[in-house]
Amino acid sequence: MILLIFLLYFLLFVFGLIFGSFLNALEWRLYKKKSLWTRSECPNCHKQINWYDNIPVLSFLLLKTKCRNCKEKISWQYPAVELVMGLLFVFVLFYYFSFADFSILSIIRDCLVIFVLAFVFVYDFKYMEVSDSVTLGSSLLFFLISLFLGASWLSMIIGAVVGASFFLLQFIVSKGKWVGGGDIRIGFLMGILLGWKLLLLALWLAYIIGGFISIFLVLSKKKGMKNEVAFGTYLTVATFITMFFGTHILEWYFRLVF
Ligand SMILES: [Zn+2]
């Protein structure tokens, strides 16, 4: 039994690494508007990367962080994203073993959600943009899976409407200065994922996290560090925290207040 559990964890970790690798490829191709079906190439010398130089994390270490052909440094973003995705997938399994009813479909859904959130995070962080095909396409997918898993369709729809209008209003009032159009779509996706109650918690958390990071950035004034971080990144982090700990946070809060 212990061996089986260990094997499951290992499997999820490897899946996470592979999804991380896919995320890196997808993010780059969407931005450069390249086909998804071409082989990976070095962004510097454009030489195709051999499969044995494209193994998550391992290749980065074996190649001593440089391209085999042109010796240009490979961005640390690639292995970092792969590793974090591996750990997050392991976390999902741990969560369902420890805090929730074990369900394969729920685990698959949550891993896919993490993939989408991580994608939006990386894309918004790097390019200050949100890819609509990803947010809107995945909203529909997660609506259907969650419906199948017994979530309330009404709560999801209200959540999506509230989430989207929250940012749409700010967009209209500020004429697009406070928030971008992408945030409206992220708000929509958050509503589908969380339902309207947890959505409110997630929005509140996003502003708290954003506030702390802004203070940190202002105080540290590190050179070369971006002074502005896209709001979509805070939204994805807040959504992740709320998805897994939202009900616990609310219970704790209400026990504290009442
Ligand atoms: Zn190269």
mmCIF file of C-alpha atoms in Angstrom, residues 13-256:
data_model
loop_
_atom_site.group_PDB
_atom_site.id
_atom_site.type_symbol
_atom_site.label_atom_id
_atom_site.label_comp_id
_atom_site.label_asym_id
_atom_site.label_seq_id
_atom_site.Cartn_x
_atom_site.Cartn_y
_atom_site.Cartn_z
ATOM 1 C CA PHE A 13 5.205 14.732 -9.813
ATOM 2 C CA VAL A 14 6.298 13.545 -13.273
ATOM 3 C CA PHE A 15 2.960 14.650 -14.778
ATOM 4 C CA GLY A 16 3.497 18.052 -13.166
ATOM 5 C CA LEU A 17 6.977 18.313 -14.708
ATOM 6 C CA ILE A 18 5.577 17.417 -18.141
ATOM 7 C CA PHE A 19 2.721 19.923 -17.828
ATOM 8 C CA GLY A 20 5.254 22.535 -16.725
ATOM 9 C CA SER A 21 7.323 21.819 -19.811
ATOM 10 C CA PHE A 22 4.175 22.070 -21.938
ATOM 11 C CA LEU A 23 3.295 25.360 -20.241
ATOM 12 C CA ASN A 24 6.696 26.823 -21.162
ATOM 13 C CA ALA A 25 6.295 25.756 -24.779
ATOM 14 C CA LEU A 26 2.687 26.945 -25.030
ATOM 15 C CA GLU A 27 3.377 30.318 -23.421
ATOM 16 C CA TRP A 28 6.236 31.044 -25.834
ATOM 17 C CA ARG A 29 4.361 29.866 -28.923
ATOM 18 C CA LEU A 30 1.184 31.777 -28.150
ATOM 19 C CA TYR A 31 3.201 34.936 -27.639
ATOM 20 C CA LYS A 32 5.277 34.462 -30.810
ATOM 21 C CA LYS A 33 2.150 33.259 -32.622
ATOM 22 C CA LYS A 34 3.858 30.043 -33.710
ATOM 23 C CA SER A 35 2.179 26.732 -34.413
ATOM 24 C CA LEU A 36 1.775 24.414 -31.439
ATOM 25 C CA TRP A 37 2.893 21.450 -33.495
ATOM 26 C CA THR A 38 6.412 22.482 -34.449
ATOM 27 C CA ARG A 39 9.407 21.092 -32.560
ATOM 28 C CA SER A 40 10.882 23.193 -29.741
ATOM 29 C CA GLU A 41 13.776 25.404 -30.736
ATOM 30 C CA CYS A 42 16.369 27.497 -28.940
ATOM 31 C CA PRO A 43 15.006 31.085 -28.722
ATOM 32 C CA ASN A 44 18.516 32.390 -29.489
ATOM 33 C CA CYS A 45 19.989 30.274 -32.330
ATOM 34 C CA HIS A 46 16.668 28.693 -33.432
ATOM 35 C CA LYS A 47 18.200 25.225 -33.665
ATOM 36 C CA GLN A 48 15.676 22.458 -32.980
ATOM 37 C CA ILE A 49 16.099 20.924 -29.548
ATOM 38 C CA ASN A 50 16.725 17.155 -29.425
ATOM 39 C CA TRP A 51 14.325 15.165 -27.268
ATOM 40 C CA TYR A 52 17.146 14.232 -24.877
ATOM 41 C CA ASP A 53 17.885 17.936 -24.334
ATOM 42 C CA ASN A 54 14.212 18.635 -23.634
ATOM 43 C CA ILE A 55 13.669 16.546 -20.494
ATOM 44 C CA PRO A 56 12.121 18.697 -17.732
ATOM 45 C CA VAL A 57 14.651 20.029 -15.171
ATOM 46 C CA LEU A 58 17.174 17.220 -15.892
ATOM 47 C CA SER A 59 18.286 18.601 -19.267
ATOM 48 C CA PHE A 60 18.731 22.050 -17.770
ATOM 49 C CA LEU A 61 21.165 20.587 -15.229
ATOM 50 C CA LEU A 62 22.914 18.213 -17.673
ATOM 51 C CA LEU A 63 23.424 21.031 -20.191
ATOM 52 C CA LYS A 64 24.858 23.158 -17.364
ATOM 53 C CA THR A 65 22.131 25.776 -18.039
ATOM 54 C CA LYS A 66 23.378 26.493 -21.589
ATOM 55 C CA CYS A 67 22.100 25.717 -25.114
ATOM 56 C CA ARG A 68 24.054 22.776 -26.595
ATOM 57 C CA ASN A 69 24.475 24.573 -29.910
ATOM 58 C CA CYS A 70 25.065 28.287 -29.230
ATOM 59 C CA LYS A 71 25.926 28.162 -25.501
ATOM 60 C CA GLU A 72 23.394 30.907 -24.762
ATOM 61 C CA LYS A 73 22.135 30.694 -21.193
ATOM 62 C CA ILE A 74 18.753 28.971 -20.850
ATOM 63 C CA SER A 75 16.288 31.032 -18.820
ATOM 64 C CA TRP A 76 15.832 29.775 -15.235
ATOM 65 C CA GLN A 77 12.122 30.226 -15.844
ATOM 66 C CA TYR A 78 11.899 26.889 -17.676
ATOM 67 C CA PRO A 79 13.108 24.519 -14.930
ATOM 68 C CA ALA A 80 11.467 26.706 -12.239
ATOM 69 C CA VAL A 81 8.025 26.431 -13.837
ATOM 70 C CA GLU A 82 8.486 22.678 -14.346
ATOM 71 C CA LEU A 83 9.550 22.105 -10.755
ATOM 72 C CA VAL A 84 6.774 24.245 -9.268
ATOM 73 C CA MET A 85 4.167 22.456 -11.401
ATOM 74 C CA GLY A 86 5.531 19.083 -10.234
ATOM 75 C CA LEU A 87 5.238 20.174 -6.596
ATOM 76 C CA LEU A 88 1.736 21.632 -7.088
ATOM 77 C CA PHE A 89 0.472 18.378 -8.626
ATOM 78 C CA VAL A 90 1.931 16.500 -5.652
ATOM 79 C CA PHE A 91 0.146 18.965 -3.376
ATOM 80 C CA VAL A 92 -3.214 18.213 -5.061
ATOM 81 C CA LEU A 93 -2.785 14.491 -4.367
ATOM 82 C CA PHE A 94 -1.758 15.224 -0.778
ATOM 83 C CA TYR A 95 -4.824 17.442 -0.365
ATOM 84 C CA TYR A 96 -7.200 14.707 -1.516
ATOM 85 C CA PHE A 97 -5.500 12.118 0.686
ATOM 86 C CA SER A 98 -5.655 14.354 3.751
ATOM 87 C CA PHE A 99 -8.473 16.921 3.601
ATOM 88 C CA ALA A 100 -11.110 15.802 1.083
ATOM 89 C CA ASP A 101 -12.861 12.749 -0.292
ATOM 90 C CA PHE A 102 -10.545 10.946 -2.661
ATOM 91 C CA SER A 103 -11.826 11.354 -6.211
ATOM 92 C CA ILE A 104 -9.798 10.780 -9.353
ATOM 93 C CA LEU A 105 -11.902 13.178 -11.437
ATOM 94 C CA SER A 106 -11.546 15.952 -8.828
ATOM 95 C CA ILE A 107 -7.781 15.442 -8.821
ATOM 96 C CA ILE A 108 -7.644 15.640 -12.625
ATOM 97 C CA ARG A 109 -9.824 18.773 -12.623
ATOM 98 C CA ASP A 110 -7.712 20.478 -9.966
ATOM 99 C CA CYS A 111 -4.481 19.641 -11.797
ATOM 100 C CA LEU A 112 -5.940 21.157 -14.986
ATOM 101 C CA VAL A 113 -7.086 24.229 -13.042
ATOM 102 C CA ILE A 114 -3.575 24.638 -11.618
ATOM 103 C CA PHE A 115 -2.170 24.350 -15.124
ATOM 104 C CA VAL A 116 -4.475 27.130 -16.385
ATOM 105 C CA LEU A 117 -3.826 29.381 -13.350
ATOM 106 C CA ALA A 118 -0.057 28.870 -13.671
ATOM 107 C CA PHE A 119 -0.288 29.649 -17.368
ATOM 108 C CA VAL A 120 -2.196 32.903 -16.762
ATOM 109 C CA PHE A 121 0.288 33.777 -13.986
ATOM 110 C CA VAL A 122 3.408 33.268 -16.133
ATOM 111 C CA TYR A 123 1.917 34.936 -19.208
ATOM 112 C CA ASP A 124 0.659 37.983 -17.322
ATOM 113 C CA PHE A 125 3.886 38.274 -15.317
ATOM 114 C CA LYS A 126 6.088 38.163 -18.429
ATOM 115 C CA TYR A 127 4.025 39.970 -21.045
ATOM 116 C CA MET A 128 1.426 41.915 -18.985
ATOM 117 C CA GLU A 129 -1.235 40.264 -21.080
ATOM 118 C CA VAL A 130 -3.932 37.659 -20.619
ATOM 119 C CA SER A 131 -4.575 35.108 -23.329
ATOM 120 C CA ASP A 132 -8.353 35.071 -23.865
ATOM 121 C CA SER A 133 -8.473 31.725 -25.622
ATOM 122 C CA VAL A 134 -7.058 30.177 -22.449
ATOM 123 C CA THR A 135 -9.300 31.927 -19.878
ATOM 124 C CA LEU A 136 -12.556 31.651 -21.820
ATOM 125 C CA GLY A 137 -11.957 28.175 -23.256
ATOM 126 C CA SER A 138 -11.046 26.742 -19.857
ATOM 127 C CA SER A 139 -14.046 28.464 -18.186
ATOM 128 C CA LEU A 140 -16.392 26.351 -20.292
ATOM 129 C CA LEU A 141 -14.389 23.175 -19.670
ATOM 130 C CA PHE A 142 -14.317 23.668 -15.885
ATOM 131 C CA PHE A 143 -17.998 24.592 -15.804
ATOM 132 C CA LEU A 144 -18.861 21.247 -17.407
ATOM 133 C CA ILE A 145 -16.495 19.142 -15.256
ATOM 134 C CA SER A 146 -17.628 20.852 -12.025
ATOM 135 C CA LEU A 147 -21.265 20.377 -13.017
ATOM 136 C CA PHE A 148 -20.558 16.676 -13.464
ATOM 137 C CA LEU A 149 -18.871 16.635 -10.035
ATOM 138 C CA GLY A 150 -22.017 18.088 -8.431
ATOM 139 C CA ALA A 151 -21.200 21.798 -8.106
ATOM 140 C CA SER A 152 -24.125 24.246 -8.157
ATOM 141 C CA TRP A 153 -24.564 25.701 -11.652
ATOM 142 C CA LEU A 154 -26.336 28.726 -10.212
ATOM 143 C CA SER A 155 -23.468 29.559 -7.871
ATOM 144 C CA MET A 156 -20.982 29.222 -10.749
ATOM 145 C CA ILE A 157 -23.049 31.446 -13.073
ATOM 146 C CA ILE A 158 -23.606 34.111 -10.387
ATOM 147 C CA GLY A 159 -19.880 33.893 -9.573
ATOM 148 C CA ALA A 160 -18.908 34.384 -13.215
ATOM 149 C CA VAL A 161 -21.269 37.364 -13.622
ATOM 150 C CA VAL A 162 -20.119 38.985 -10.354
ATOM 151 C CA GLY A 163 -16.438 38.306 -11.134
ATOM 152 C CA ALA A 164 -16.649 39.735 -14.644
ATOM 153 C CA SER A 165 -18.769 42.765 -13.697
ATOM 154 C CA PHE A 166 -16.490 43.609 -10.741
ATOM 155 C CA PHE A 167 -13.683 44.317 -13.210
ATOM 156 C CA LEU A 168 -15.920 45.535 -16.034
ATOM 157 C CA LEU A 169 -17.218 48.340 -13.774
ATOM 158 C CA GLN A 170 -13.679 49.397 -12.852
ATOM 159 C CA PHE A 171 -12.734 49.186 -16.507
ATOM 160 C CA ILE A 172 -15.592 51.514 -17.514
ATOM 161 C CA VAL A 173 -15.145 53.976 -14.612
ATOM 162 C CA SER A 174 -11.366 54.287 -15.148
ATOM 163 C CA LYS A 175 -11.598 54.065 -18.952
ATOM 164 C CA GLY A 176 -9.306 51.030 -18.875
ATOM 165 C CA LYS A 177 -6.630 52.567 -16.648
ATOM 166 C CA TRP A 178 -7.063 50.543 -13.427
ATOM 167 C CA VAL A 179 -7.662 47.134 -14.892
ATOM 168 C CA GLY A 180 -7.165 45.538 -18.282
ATOM 169 C CA GLY A 181 -9.699 43.687 -20.382
ATOM 170 C CA GLY A 182 -7.921 40.459 -19.438
ATOM 171 C CA ASP A 183 -8.848 40.943 -15.766
ATOM 172 C CA ILE A 184 -12.536 40.846 -16.728
ATOM 173 C CA ARG A 185 -12.016 37.415 -18.269
ATOM 174 C CA ILE A 186 -10.001 36.230 -15.249
ATOM 175 C CA GLY A 187 -12.863 37.420 -12.991
ATOM 176 C CA PHE A 188 -15.253 35.340 -15.085
ATOM 177 C CA LEU A 189 -13.029 32.251 -14.786
ATOM 178 C CA MET A 190 -12.632 32.772 -11.009
ATOM 179 C CA GLY A 191 -16.414 32.848 -10.591
ATOM 180 C CA ILE A 192 -16.769 29.534 -12.422
ATOM 181 C CA LEU A 193 -13.988 27.932 -10.378
ATOM 182 C CA LEU A 194 -15.022 29.211 -6.952
ATOM 183 C CA GLY A 195 -18.731 30.035 -7.012
ATOM 184 C CA TRP A 196 -19.848 33.468 -5.847
ATOM 185 C CA LYS A 197 -19.161 33.106 -2.084
ATOM 186 C CA LEU A 198 -15.542 32.037 -2.377
ATOM 187 C CA LEU A 199 -15.051 34.447 -5.274
ATOM 188 C CA LEU A 200 -15.571 37.384 -2.893
ATOM 189 C CA LEU A 201 -12.937 35.956 -0.545
ATOM 190 C CA ALA A 202 -10.511 35.461 -3.443
ATOM 191 C CA LEU A 203 -10.955 39.050 -4.689
ATOM 192 C CA TRP A 204 -10.305 40.360 -1.177
ATOM 193 C CA LEU A 205 -7.212 38.122 -0.853
ATOM 194 C CA ALA A 206 -5.878 39.329 -4.217
ATOM 195 C CA TYR A 207 -5.917 42.932 -3.008
ATOM 196 C CA ILE A 208 -4.249 41.984 0.295
ATOM 197 C CA ILE A 209 -1.480 40.035 -1.486
ATOM 198 C CA GLY A 210 -1.088 42.807 -4.066
ATOM 199 C CA GLY A 211 -0.819 45.408 -1.302
ATOM 200 C CA PHE A 212 1.894 43.516 0.559
ATOM 201 C CA ILE A 213 3.939 42.877 -2.588
ATOM 202 C CA SER A 214 3.663 46.545 -3.630
ATOM 203 C CA ILE A 215 4.908 47.683 -0.218
ATOM 204 C CA PHE A 216 7.752 45.182 -0.443
ATOM 205 C CA LEU A 217 8.695 46.377 -3.948
ATOM 206 C CA VAL A 218 8.624 50.040 -2.911
ATOM 207 C CA LEU A 219 10.674 49.404 0.249
ATOM 208 C CA SER A 220 13.275 47.170 -1.381
ATOM 209 C CA LYS A 221 13.612 49.269 -4.547
ATOM 210 C CA LYS A 222 15.670 46.533 -6.122
ATOM 211 C CA LYS A 223 17.300 47.553 -9.348
ATOM 212 C CA GLY A 224 16.177 45.678 -12.409
ATOM 213 C CA MET A 225 13.058 44.488 -10.640
ATOM 214 C CA LYS A 226 9.748 45.439 -12.159
ATOM 215 C CA ASN A 227 7.968 48.028 -10.057
ATOM 216 C CA GLU A 228 4.634 47.029 -11.427
ATOM 217 C CA VAL A 229 3.291 43.513 -11.271
ATOM 218 C CA ALA A 230 0.281 42.646 -13.417
ATOM 219 C CA PHE A 231 -2.849 42.235 -11.305
ATOM 220 C CA GLY A 232 -3.724 38.948 -12.997
ATOM 221 C CA THR A 233 -0.820 37.309 -11.170
ATOM 222 C CA TYR A 234 -2.341 38.192 -7.767
ATOM 223 C CA LEU A 235 -5.729 36.978 -8.936
ATOM 224 C CA THR A 236 -4.368 33.564 -9.903
ATOM 225 C CA VAL A 237 -2.503 33.138 -6.611
ATOM 226 C CA ALA A 238 -5.601 34.206 -4.643
ATOM 227 C CA THR A 239 -7.755 31.779 -6.656
ATOM 228 C CA PHE A 240 -5.368 28.923 -5.900
ATOM 229 C CA ILE A 241 -5.337 29.665 -2.142
ATOM 230 C CA THR A 242 -9.135 30.032 -2.025
ATOM 231 C CA MET A 243 -9.743 26.841 -4.009
ATOM 232 C CA PHE A 244 -7.985 24.701 -1.425
ATOM 233 C CA PHE A 245 -8.197 26.724 1.797
ATOM 234 C CA GLY A 246 -11.131 29.099 1.211
ATOM 235 C CA THR A 247 -13.703 27.259 3.315
ATOM 236 C CA HIS A 248 -11.136 26.802 6.122
ATOM 237 C CA ILE A 249 -10.277 30.515 6.036
ATOM 238 C CA LEU A 250 -13.969 31.497 6.205
ATOM 239 C CA GLU A 251 -14.684 29.078 9.091
ATOM 240 C CA TRP A 252 -11.700 30.408 10.990
ATOM 241 C CA TYR A 253 -12.748 34.010 10.304
ATOM 242 C CA PHE A 254 -16.359 33.541 11.440
ATOM 243 C CA ARG A 255 -15.246 31.732 14.607
ATOM 244 C CA LEU A 256 -13.003 34.693 15.314
#
